[in-house]
Short mmCIF file of C-alpha atoms and ligand atoms in Angstrom, two decimals:
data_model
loop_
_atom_site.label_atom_id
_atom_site.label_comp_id
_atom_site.label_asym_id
_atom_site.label_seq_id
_atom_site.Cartn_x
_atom_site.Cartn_y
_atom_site.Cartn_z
CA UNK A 35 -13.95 24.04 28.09
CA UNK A 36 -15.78 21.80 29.98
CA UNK A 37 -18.75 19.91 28.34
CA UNK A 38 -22.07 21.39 29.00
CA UNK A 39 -24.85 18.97 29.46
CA UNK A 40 -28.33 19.63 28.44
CA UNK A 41 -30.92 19.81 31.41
CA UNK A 42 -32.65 16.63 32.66
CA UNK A 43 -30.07 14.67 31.63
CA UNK A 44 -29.81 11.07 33.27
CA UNK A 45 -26.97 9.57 34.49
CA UNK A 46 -25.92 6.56 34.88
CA UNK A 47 -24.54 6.50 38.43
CA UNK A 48 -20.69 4.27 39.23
CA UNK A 49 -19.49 4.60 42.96
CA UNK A 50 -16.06 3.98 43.72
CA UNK A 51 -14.18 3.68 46.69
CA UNK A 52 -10.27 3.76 47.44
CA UNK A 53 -9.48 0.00 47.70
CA UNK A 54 -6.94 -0.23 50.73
CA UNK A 55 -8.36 2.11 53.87
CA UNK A 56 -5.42 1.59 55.65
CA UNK A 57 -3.58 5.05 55.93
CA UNK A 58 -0.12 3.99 54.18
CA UNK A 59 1.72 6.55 57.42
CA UNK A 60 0.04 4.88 60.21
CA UNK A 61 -2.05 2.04 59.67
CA UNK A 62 -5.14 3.98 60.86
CA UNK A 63 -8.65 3.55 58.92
CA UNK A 64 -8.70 6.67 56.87
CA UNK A 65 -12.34 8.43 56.80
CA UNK A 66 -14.02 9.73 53.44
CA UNK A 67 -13.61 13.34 53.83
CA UNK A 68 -15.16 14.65 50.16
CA UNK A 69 -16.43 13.15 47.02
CA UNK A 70 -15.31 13.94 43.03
CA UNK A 71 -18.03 14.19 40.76
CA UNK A 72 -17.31 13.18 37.51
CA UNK A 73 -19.58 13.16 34.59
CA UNK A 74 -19.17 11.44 30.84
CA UNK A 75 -20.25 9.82 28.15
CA UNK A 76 -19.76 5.67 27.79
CA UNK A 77 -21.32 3.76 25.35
CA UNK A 78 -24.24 2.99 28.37
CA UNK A 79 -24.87 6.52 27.84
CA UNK A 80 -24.69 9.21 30.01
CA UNK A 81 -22.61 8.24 33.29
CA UNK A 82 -21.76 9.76 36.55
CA UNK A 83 -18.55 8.67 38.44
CA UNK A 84 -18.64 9.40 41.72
CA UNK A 85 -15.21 8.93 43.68
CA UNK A 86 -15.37 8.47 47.51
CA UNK A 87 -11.52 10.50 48.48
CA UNK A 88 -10.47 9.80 51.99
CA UNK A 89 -7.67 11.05 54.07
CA UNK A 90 -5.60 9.99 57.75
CA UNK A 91 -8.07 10.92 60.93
CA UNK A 92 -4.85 11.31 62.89
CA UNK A 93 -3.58 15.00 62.04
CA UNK A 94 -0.07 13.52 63.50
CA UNK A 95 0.36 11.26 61.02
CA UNK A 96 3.03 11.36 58.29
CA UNK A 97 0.47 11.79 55.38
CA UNK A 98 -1.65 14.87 57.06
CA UNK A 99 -3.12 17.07 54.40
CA UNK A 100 -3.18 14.38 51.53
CA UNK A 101 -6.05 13.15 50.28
CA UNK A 102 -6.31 9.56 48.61
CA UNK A 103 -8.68 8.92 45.04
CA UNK A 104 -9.88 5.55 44.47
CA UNK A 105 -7.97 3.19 41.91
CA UNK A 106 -10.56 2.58 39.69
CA UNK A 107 -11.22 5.91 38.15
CA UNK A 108 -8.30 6.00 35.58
CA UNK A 109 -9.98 2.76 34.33
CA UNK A 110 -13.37 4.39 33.19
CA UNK A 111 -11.90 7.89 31.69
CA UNK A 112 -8.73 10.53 32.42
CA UNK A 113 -10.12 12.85 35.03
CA UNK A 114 -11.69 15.49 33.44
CA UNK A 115 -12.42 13.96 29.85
CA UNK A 116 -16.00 14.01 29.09
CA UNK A 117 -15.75 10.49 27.69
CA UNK A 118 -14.97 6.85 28.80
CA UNK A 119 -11.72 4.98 27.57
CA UNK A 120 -14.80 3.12 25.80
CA UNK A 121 -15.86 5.87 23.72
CA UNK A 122 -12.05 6.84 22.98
CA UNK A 123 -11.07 3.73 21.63
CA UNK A 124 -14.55 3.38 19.02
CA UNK A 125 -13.57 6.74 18.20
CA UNK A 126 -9.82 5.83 17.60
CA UNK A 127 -10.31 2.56 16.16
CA UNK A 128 -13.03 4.10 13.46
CA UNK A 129 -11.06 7.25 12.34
CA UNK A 130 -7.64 5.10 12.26
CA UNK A 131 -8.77 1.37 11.03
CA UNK A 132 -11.69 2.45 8.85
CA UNK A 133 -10.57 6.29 8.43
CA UNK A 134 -13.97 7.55 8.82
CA UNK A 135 -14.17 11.38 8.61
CA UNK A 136 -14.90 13.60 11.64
CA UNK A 137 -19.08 14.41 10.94
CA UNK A 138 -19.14 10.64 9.77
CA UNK A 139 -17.92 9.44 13.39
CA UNK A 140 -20.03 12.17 15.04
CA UNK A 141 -23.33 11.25 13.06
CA UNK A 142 -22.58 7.65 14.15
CA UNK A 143 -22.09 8.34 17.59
CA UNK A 144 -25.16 9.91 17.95
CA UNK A 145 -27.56 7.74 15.51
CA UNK A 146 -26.03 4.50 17.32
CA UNK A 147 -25.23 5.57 21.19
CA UNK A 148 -27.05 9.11 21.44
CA UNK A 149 -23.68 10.20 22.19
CA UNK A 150 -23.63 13.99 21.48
CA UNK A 151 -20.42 15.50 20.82
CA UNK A 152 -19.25 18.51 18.80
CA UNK A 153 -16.57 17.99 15.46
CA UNK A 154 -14.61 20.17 17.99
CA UNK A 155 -14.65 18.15 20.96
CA UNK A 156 -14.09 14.75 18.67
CA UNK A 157 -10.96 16.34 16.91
CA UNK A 158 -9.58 17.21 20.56
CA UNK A 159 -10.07 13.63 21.96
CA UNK A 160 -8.57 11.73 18.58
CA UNK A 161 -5.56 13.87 18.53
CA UNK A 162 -4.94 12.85 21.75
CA UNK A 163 -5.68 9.18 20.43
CA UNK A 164 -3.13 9.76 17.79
CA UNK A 165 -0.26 10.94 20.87
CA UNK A 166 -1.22 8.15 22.27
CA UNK A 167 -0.28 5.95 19.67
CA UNK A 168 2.54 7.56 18.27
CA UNK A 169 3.78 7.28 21.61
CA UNK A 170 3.04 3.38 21.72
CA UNK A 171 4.60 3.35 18.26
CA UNK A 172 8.01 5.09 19.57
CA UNK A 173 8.00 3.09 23.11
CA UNK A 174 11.73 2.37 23.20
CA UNK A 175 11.46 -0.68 25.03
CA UNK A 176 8.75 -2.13 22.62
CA UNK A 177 10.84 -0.83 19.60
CA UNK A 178 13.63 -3.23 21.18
CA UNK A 179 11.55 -6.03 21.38
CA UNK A 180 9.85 -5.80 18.47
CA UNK A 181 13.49 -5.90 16.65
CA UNK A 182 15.16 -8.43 18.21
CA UNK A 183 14.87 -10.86 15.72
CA UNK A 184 16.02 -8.54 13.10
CA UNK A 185 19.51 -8.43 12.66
CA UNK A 186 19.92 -5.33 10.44
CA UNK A 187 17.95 -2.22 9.33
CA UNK A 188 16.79 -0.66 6.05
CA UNK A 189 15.43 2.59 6.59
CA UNK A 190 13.86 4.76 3.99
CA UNK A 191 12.58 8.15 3.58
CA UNK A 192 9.25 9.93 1.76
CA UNK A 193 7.16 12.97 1.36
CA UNK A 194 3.74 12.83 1.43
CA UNK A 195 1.90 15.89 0.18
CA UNK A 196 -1.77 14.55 0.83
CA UNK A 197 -3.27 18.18 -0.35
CA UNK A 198 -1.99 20.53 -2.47
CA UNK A 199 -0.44 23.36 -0.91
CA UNK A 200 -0.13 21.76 2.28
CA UNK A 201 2.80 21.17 4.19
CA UNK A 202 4.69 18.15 3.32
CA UNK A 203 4.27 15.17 5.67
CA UNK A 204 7.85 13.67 5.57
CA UNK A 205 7.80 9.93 6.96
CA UNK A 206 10.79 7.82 8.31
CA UNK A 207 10.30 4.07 8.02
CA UNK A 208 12.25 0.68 8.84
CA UNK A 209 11.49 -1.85 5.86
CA UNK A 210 12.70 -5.02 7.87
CA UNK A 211 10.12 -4.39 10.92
CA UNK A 212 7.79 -2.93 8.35
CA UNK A 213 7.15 0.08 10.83
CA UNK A 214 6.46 3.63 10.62
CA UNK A 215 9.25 5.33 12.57
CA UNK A 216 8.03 8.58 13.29
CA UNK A 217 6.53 10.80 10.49
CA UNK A 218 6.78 15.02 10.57
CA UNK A 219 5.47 17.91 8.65
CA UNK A 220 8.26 20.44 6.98
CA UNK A 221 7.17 23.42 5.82
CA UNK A 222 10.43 23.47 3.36
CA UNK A 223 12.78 20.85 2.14
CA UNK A 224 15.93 22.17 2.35
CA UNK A 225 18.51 19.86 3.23
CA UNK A 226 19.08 21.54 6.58
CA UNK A 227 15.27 20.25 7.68
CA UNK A 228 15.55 16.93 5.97
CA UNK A 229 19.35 16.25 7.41
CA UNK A 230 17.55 16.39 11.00
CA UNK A 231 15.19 13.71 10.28
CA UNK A 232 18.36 11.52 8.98
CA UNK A 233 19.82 12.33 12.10
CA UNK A 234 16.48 11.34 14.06
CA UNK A 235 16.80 8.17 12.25
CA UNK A 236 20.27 7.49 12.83
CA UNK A 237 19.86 7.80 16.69
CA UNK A 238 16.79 5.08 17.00
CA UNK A 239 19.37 2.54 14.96
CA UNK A 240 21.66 3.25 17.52
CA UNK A 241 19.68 3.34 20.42
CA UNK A 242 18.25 -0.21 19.33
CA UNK A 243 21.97 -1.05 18.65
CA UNK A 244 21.86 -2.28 14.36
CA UNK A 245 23.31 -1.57 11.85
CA UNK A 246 21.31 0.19 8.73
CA UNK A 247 22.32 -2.08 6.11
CA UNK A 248 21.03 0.72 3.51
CA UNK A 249 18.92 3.64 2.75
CA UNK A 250 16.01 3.68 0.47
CA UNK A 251 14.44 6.79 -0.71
CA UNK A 252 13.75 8.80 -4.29
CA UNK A 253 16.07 11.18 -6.17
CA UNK A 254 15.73 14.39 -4.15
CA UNK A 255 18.61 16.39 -3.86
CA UNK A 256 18.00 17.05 0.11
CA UNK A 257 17.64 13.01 0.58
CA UNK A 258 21.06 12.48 -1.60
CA UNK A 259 23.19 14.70 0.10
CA UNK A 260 21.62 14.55 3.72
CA UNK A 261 21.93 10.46 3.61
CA UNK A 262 25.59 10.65 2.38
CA UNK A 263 26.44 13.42 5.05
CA UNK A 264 24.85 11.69 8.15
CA UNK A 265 25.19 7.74 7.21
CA UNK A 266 29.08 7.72 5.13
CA UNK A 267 29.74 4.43 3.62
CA UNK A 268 26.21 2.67 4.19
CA UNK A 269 24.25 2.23 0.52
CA UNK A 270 21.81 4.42 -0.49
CA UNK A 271 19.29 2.74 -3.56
CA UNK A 272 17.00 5.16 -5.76
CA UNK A 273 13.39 3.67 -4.84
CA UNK A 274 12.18 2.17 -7.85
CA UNK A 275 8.75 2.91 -7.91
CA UNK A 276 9.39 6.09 -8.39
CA UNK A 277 12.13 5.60 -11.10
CA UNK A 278 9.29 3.62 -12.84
CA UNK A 279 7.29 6.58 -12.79
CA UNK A 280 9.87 8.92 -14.17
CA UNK A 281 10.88 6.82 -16.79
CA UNK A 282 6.90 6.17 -17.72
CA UNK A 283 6.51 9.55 -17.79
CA UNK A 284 6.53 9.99 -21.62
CA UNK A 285 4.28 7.36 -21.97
CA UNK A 286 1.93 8.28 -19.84
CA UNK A 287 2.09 11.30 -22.09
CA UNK A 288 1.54 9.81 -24.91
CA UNK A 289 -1.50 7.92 -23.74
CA UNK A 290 -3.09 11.22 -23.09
CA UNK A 291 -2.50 12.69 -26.26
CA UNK A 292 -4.23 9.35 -27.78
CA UNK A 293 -6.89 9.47 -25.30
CA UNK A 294 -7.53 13.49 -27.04
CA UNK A 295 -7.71 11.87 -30.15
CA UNK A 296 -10.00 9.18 -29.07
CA UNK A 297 -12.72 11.09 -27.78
CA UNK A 298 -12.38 13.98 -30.73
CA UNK A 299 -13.34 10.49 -32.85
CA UNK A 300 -16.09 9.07 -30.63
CA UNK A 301 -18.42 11.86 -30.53
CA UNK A 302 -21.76 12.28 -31.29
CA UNK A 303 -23.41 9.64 -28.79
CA UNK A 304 -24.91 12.18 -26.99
CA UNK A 305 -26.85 13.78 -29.46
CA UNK A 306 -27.99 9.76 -30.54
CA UNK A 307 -29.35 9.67 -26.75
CA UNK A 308 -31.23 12.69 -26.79
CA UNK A 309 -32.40 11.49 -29.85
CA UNK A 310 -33.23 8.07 -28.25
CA UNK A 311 -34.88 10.06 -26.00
CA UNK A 312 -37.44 12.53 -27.65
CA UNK A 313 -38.52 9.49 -29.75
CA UNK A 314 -39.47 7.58 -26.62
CA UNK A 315 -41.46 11.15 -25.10
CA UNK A 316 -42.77 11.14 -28.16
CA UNK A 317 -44.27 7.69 -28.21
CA UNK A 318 -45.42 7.72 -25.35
CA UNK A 319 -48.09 10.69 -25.42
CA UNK A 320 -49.34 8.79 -28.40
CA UNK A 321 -49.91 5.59 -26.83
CA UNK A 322 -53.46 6.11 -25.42
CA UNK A 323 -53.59 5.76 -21.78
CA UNK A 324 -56.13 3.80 -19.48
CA UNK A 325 -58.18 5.97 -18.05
CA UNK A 326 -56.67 4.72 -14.18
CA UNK A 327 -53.14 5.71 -15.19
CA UNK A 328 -51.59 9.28 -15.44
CA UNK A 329 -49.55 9.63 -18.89
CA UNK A 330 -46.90 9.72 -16.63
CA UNK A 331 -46.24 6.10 -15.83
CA UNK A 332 -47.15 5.31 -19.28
CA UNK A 333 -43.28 6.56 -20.01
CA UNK A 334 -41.14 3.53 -19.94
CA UNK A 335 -38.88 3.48 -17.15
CA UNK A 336 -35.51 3.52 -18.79
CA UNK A 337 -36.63 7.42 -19.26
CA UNK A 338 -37.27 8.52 -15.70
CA UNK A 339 -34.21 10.43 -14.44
CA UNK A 340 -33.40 7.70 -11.74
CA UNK A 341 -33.55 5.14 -14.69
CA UNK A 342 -30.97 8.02 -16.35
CA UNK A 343 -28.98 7.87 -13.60
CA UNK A 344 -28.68 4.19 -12.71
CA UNK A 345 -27.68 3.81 -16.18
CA UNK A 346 -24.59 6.37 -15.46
CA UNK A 347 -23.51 4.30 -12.49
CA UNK A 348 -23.50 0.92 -15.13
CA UNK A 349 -21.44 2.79 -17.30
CA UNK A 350 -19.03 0.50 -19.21
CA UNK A 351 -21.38 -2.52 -19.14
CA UNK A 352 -22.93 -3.14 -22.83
CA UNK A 353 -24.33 -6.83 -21.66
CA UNK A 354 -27.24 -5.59 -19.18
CA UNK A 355 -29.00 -3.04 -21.59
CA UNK A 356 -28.90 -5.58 -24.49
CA UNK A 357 -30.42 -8.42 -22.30
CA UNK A 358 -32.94 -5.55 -20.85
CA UNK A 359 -35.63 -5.16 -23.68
CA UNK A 360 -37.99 -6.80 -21.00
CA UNK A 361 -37.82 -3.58 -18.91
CA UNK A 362 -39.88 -1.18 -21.51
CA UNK A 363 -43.15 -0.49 -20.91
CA UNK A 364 -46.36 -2.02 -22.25
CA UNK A 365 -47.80 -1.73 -25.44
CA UNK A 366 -46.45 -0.40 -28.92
CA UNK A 367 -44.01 1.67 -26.51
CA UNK A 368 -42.64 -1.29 -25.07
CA UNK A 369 -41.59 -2.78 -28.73
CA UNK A 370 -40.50 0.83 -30.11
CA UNK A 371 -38.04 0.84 -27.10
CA UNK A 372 -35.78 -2.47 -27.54
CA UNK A 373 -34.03 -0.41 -30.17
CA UNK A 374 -33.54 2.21 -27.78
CA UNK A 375 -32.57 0.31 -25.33
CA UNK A 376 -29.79 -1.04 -26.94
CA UNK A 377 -28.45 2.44 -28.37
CA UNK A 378 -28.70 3.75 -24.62
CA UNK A 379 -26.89 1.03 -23.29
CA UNK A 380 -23.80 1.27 -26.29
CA UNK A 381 -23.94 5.57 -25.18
CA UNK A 382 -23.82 4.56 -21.24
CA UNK A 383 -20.90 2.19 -21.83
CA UNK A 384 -19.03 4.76 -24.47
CA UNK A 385 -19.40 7.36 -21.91
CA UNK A 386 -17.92 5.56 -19.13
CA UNK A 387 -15.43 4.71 -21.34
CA UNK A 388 -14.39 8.14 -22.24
CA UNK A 389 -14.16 9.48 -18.83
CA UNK A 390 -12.12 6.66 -17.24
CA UNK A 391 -8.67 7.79 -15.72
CA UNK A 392 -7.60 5.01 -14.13
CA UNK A 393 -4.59 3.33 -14.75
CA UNK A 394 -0.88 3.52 -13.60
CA UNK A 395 2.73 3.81 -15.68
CA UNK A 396 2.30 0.21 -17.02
CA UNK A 397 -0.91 -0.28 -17.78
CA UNK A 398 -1.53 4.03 -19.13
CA UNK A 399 -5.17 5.08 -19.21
CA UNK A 400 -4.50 5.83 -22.68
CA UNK A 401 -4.17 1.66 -23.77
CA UNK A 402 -7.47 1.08 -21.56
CA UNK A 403 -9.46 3.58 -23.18
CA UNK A 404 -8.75 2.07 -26.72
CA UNK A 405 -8.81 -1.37 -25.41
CA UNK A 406 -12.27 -0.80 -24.30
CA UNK A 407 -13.03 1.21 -27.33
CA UNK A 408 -12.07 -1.96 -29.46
CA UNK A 409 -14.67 -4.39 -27.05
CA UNK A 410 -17.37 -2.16 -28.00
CA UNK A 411 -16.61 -2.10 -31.55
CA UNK A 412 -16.35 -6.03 -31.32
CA UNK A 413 -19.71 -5.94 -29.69
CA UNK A 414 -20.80 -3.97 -32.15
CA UNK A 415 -20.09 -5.86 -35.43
CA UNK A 416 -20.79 -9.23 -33.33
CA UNK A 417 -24.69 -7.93 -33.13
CA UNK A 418 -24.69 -6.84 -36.99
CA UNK A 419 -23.28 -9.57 -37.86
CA UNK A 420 -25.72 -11.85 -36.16
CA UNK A 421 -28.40 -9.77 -37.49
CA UNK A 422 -27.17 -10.38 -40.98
CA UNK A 423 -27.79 -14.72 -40.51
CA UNK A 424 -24.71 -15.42 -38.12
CA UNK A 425 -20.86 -14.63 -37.87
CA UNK A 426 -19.12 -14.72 -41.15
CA UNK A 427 -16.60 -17.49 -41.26
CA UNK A 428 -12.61 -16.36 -40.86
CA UNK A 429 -11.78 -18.66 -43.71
ZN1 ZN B 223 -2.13 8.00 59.01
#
């Protein structure tokens, strides 16, 4: 559908002319015989293109009836796009170098360049981006140059399932060029659908004329059997990443069985906050307030909800509440609080703690949880201790 512009819109106006006027049949000066009005968006804004055609006078001539464009236009935009090659390539560069999301790209467009485009229209133009570059990606004749120094190829195969549910996104690569091959979606992955990606593969080795020195993929039946049909003879190694995986798999269920037990031991925290808390509201409607001031901003500020919050985001981190007794407010509330303080900031870090889930196969979440778990404890019996006249001695 072509793009509607609102009313009162002003363009930008580019002429552009054919650059040799010498009829190619004849030699004759050809004469502009209609113009092509072309309007889009470039970063300027708001542009119209405006292409002078012209044609032979002589209605003898060889090239009667055809009309010539100029040169130039395919270097501002593809006739009929509603945007420049300028606009494409932000567009394509942002969604495939930074991977910013559709409304993220469109909200940009419009707060930086008061380019106004809809998610529909921006989804159109970057899958033609991405044919573009896939096309790039799978010149032939780049593909050769790009391996000429290599003398041999390891190719490997993957699916991706980015969503659940969704079809798998089965990718080829070449390990010694470090390229994506080509990459395609199976709804299944029988061996049947799989074998024709092997055989995909096999024809770009032999079309850039190496051998594959080996295949490199996980366990999957249809990868096993596929591989050995189509490539006889050439090595095919288990990928170990995911071997590490498998084989980490019991631990990584142990670590979240000890992770239950953790937190069913660390409880309580919460119900020391809220007591932290009510103390603090407390407090502070019996500190008497100036007359100027609302009770309101008598409260210290640990206890407004953005206080609350910021705290959340510092989860983990025991050292900044301990050093931040200066924060309170003033007066008798101010003193009450460095307690509190401190107890908010152990219950911030302890619940940051508890509701980490990072952590891979060799380092399980499980381990960091009680890891952490032990620093605050350390903390913990490092304060009491000091509060006690210094650290006990280890002899
Ligand atoms: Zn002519």
């Amino acid at each position: 559908m072509a793009y509607r512009w609102p009313a009162g819109t002003v363009f930008k106006r580019i002429d552009l002319d054919v650059e040799d006027r010498l009829c190619p049949g004849c030699t004759l000066a050809m004469h502009v015989c209609d113009h092509r009005y072309h309007h889009l968006w470039t970063l300027q804004g708001p542009t119209q293109v405006v292409n002078r055609l012209v044609r032979c006078p002589d209605p003898t001539c060889a090239s009667r009836g055809q009309t010539f464009s100029p040169e130039a236009e395919l270097s501002i935009s593809m006739p009929r796009w509603c945007m420049g090659w300028d606009v494409f390539c932000w567009l394509g560069h942002r969604r495939c170098a930074r991977h910013w999301s559709v409304p993220q790209l469109r909200a940009e467009l419009q707060d930086t360049y008061n380019i106004r485009l809809s998610a529909d229209a921006l989804e159109r133009y970057l899958g033609r981006y991405h044919t573009m570059l896939a096309a790039r990606q799978q010149d032939p004749e780049r593909l050769s140059i790009a391996y000429r120094a290599i003398a041999s190829l390891v190719l490997t195969i993957d699916g991706l399932q980015p969503e659940k549910g969704h079809e798998t996104l089965y990718v080829v690569r070449e390990l010694m060029g470090k390229r994506v091959w080509f990459a395609e979606p199976l709804l299944s992955s029988a061996t049947q659908e799989v074998q024709r990606l092997i055989v995909l593969a096999r024809q770009w080795a032999e079309r850039l004329a190496k051998p594959v020195r080996g295949w490199r993929s996980d366990k999957q039946d249809a990868f096993v059997t596929a591989i050995a049909a189509e490539c006889p003879g050439i090595p095919h190694r288990y990928c170990h990443n995911h071997f590490l995986r498998d084989v980490a798999k019991p631990v990584l269920e142990m670590a979240s069985r000890a992770k239950v037990k953790m937190r069913h031991k660390v409880r309580g925290w919460r119900a020391i906050e809220r007591r932290v808390l009510a103390e603090r509201r407390h407090t502070a409607a019996l500190v008497p307030c100036p007359t100027h001031e609302t009770p309101q901003t008598a409260l210290p500020a640990v206890a407004t909800p953005q206080a609350c919050a910021e705290r959340d985001l510092s989860g983990g981190r025991t050292d900044r509440a301990l050093d931040a007794t200066g924060l309170a407010g003033p007066g008798e509330a101010g003193v009450a609080d460095e307690a509190g303080e401190v107890v908010l900031g152990y219950c911030a870090a302890v619940r940051g703690l508890l509701n980490d889930d990072q952590g891979g196969p060799l380092h399980p979440p499980g381990v960091r949880m009680s890891e952490a778990l032990q620093e605050v404890r350390a903390s913990l019996d490092r304060n009491f201790a000091a509060q006690k006249g210094g650290v006990p001695s280890r002899c």
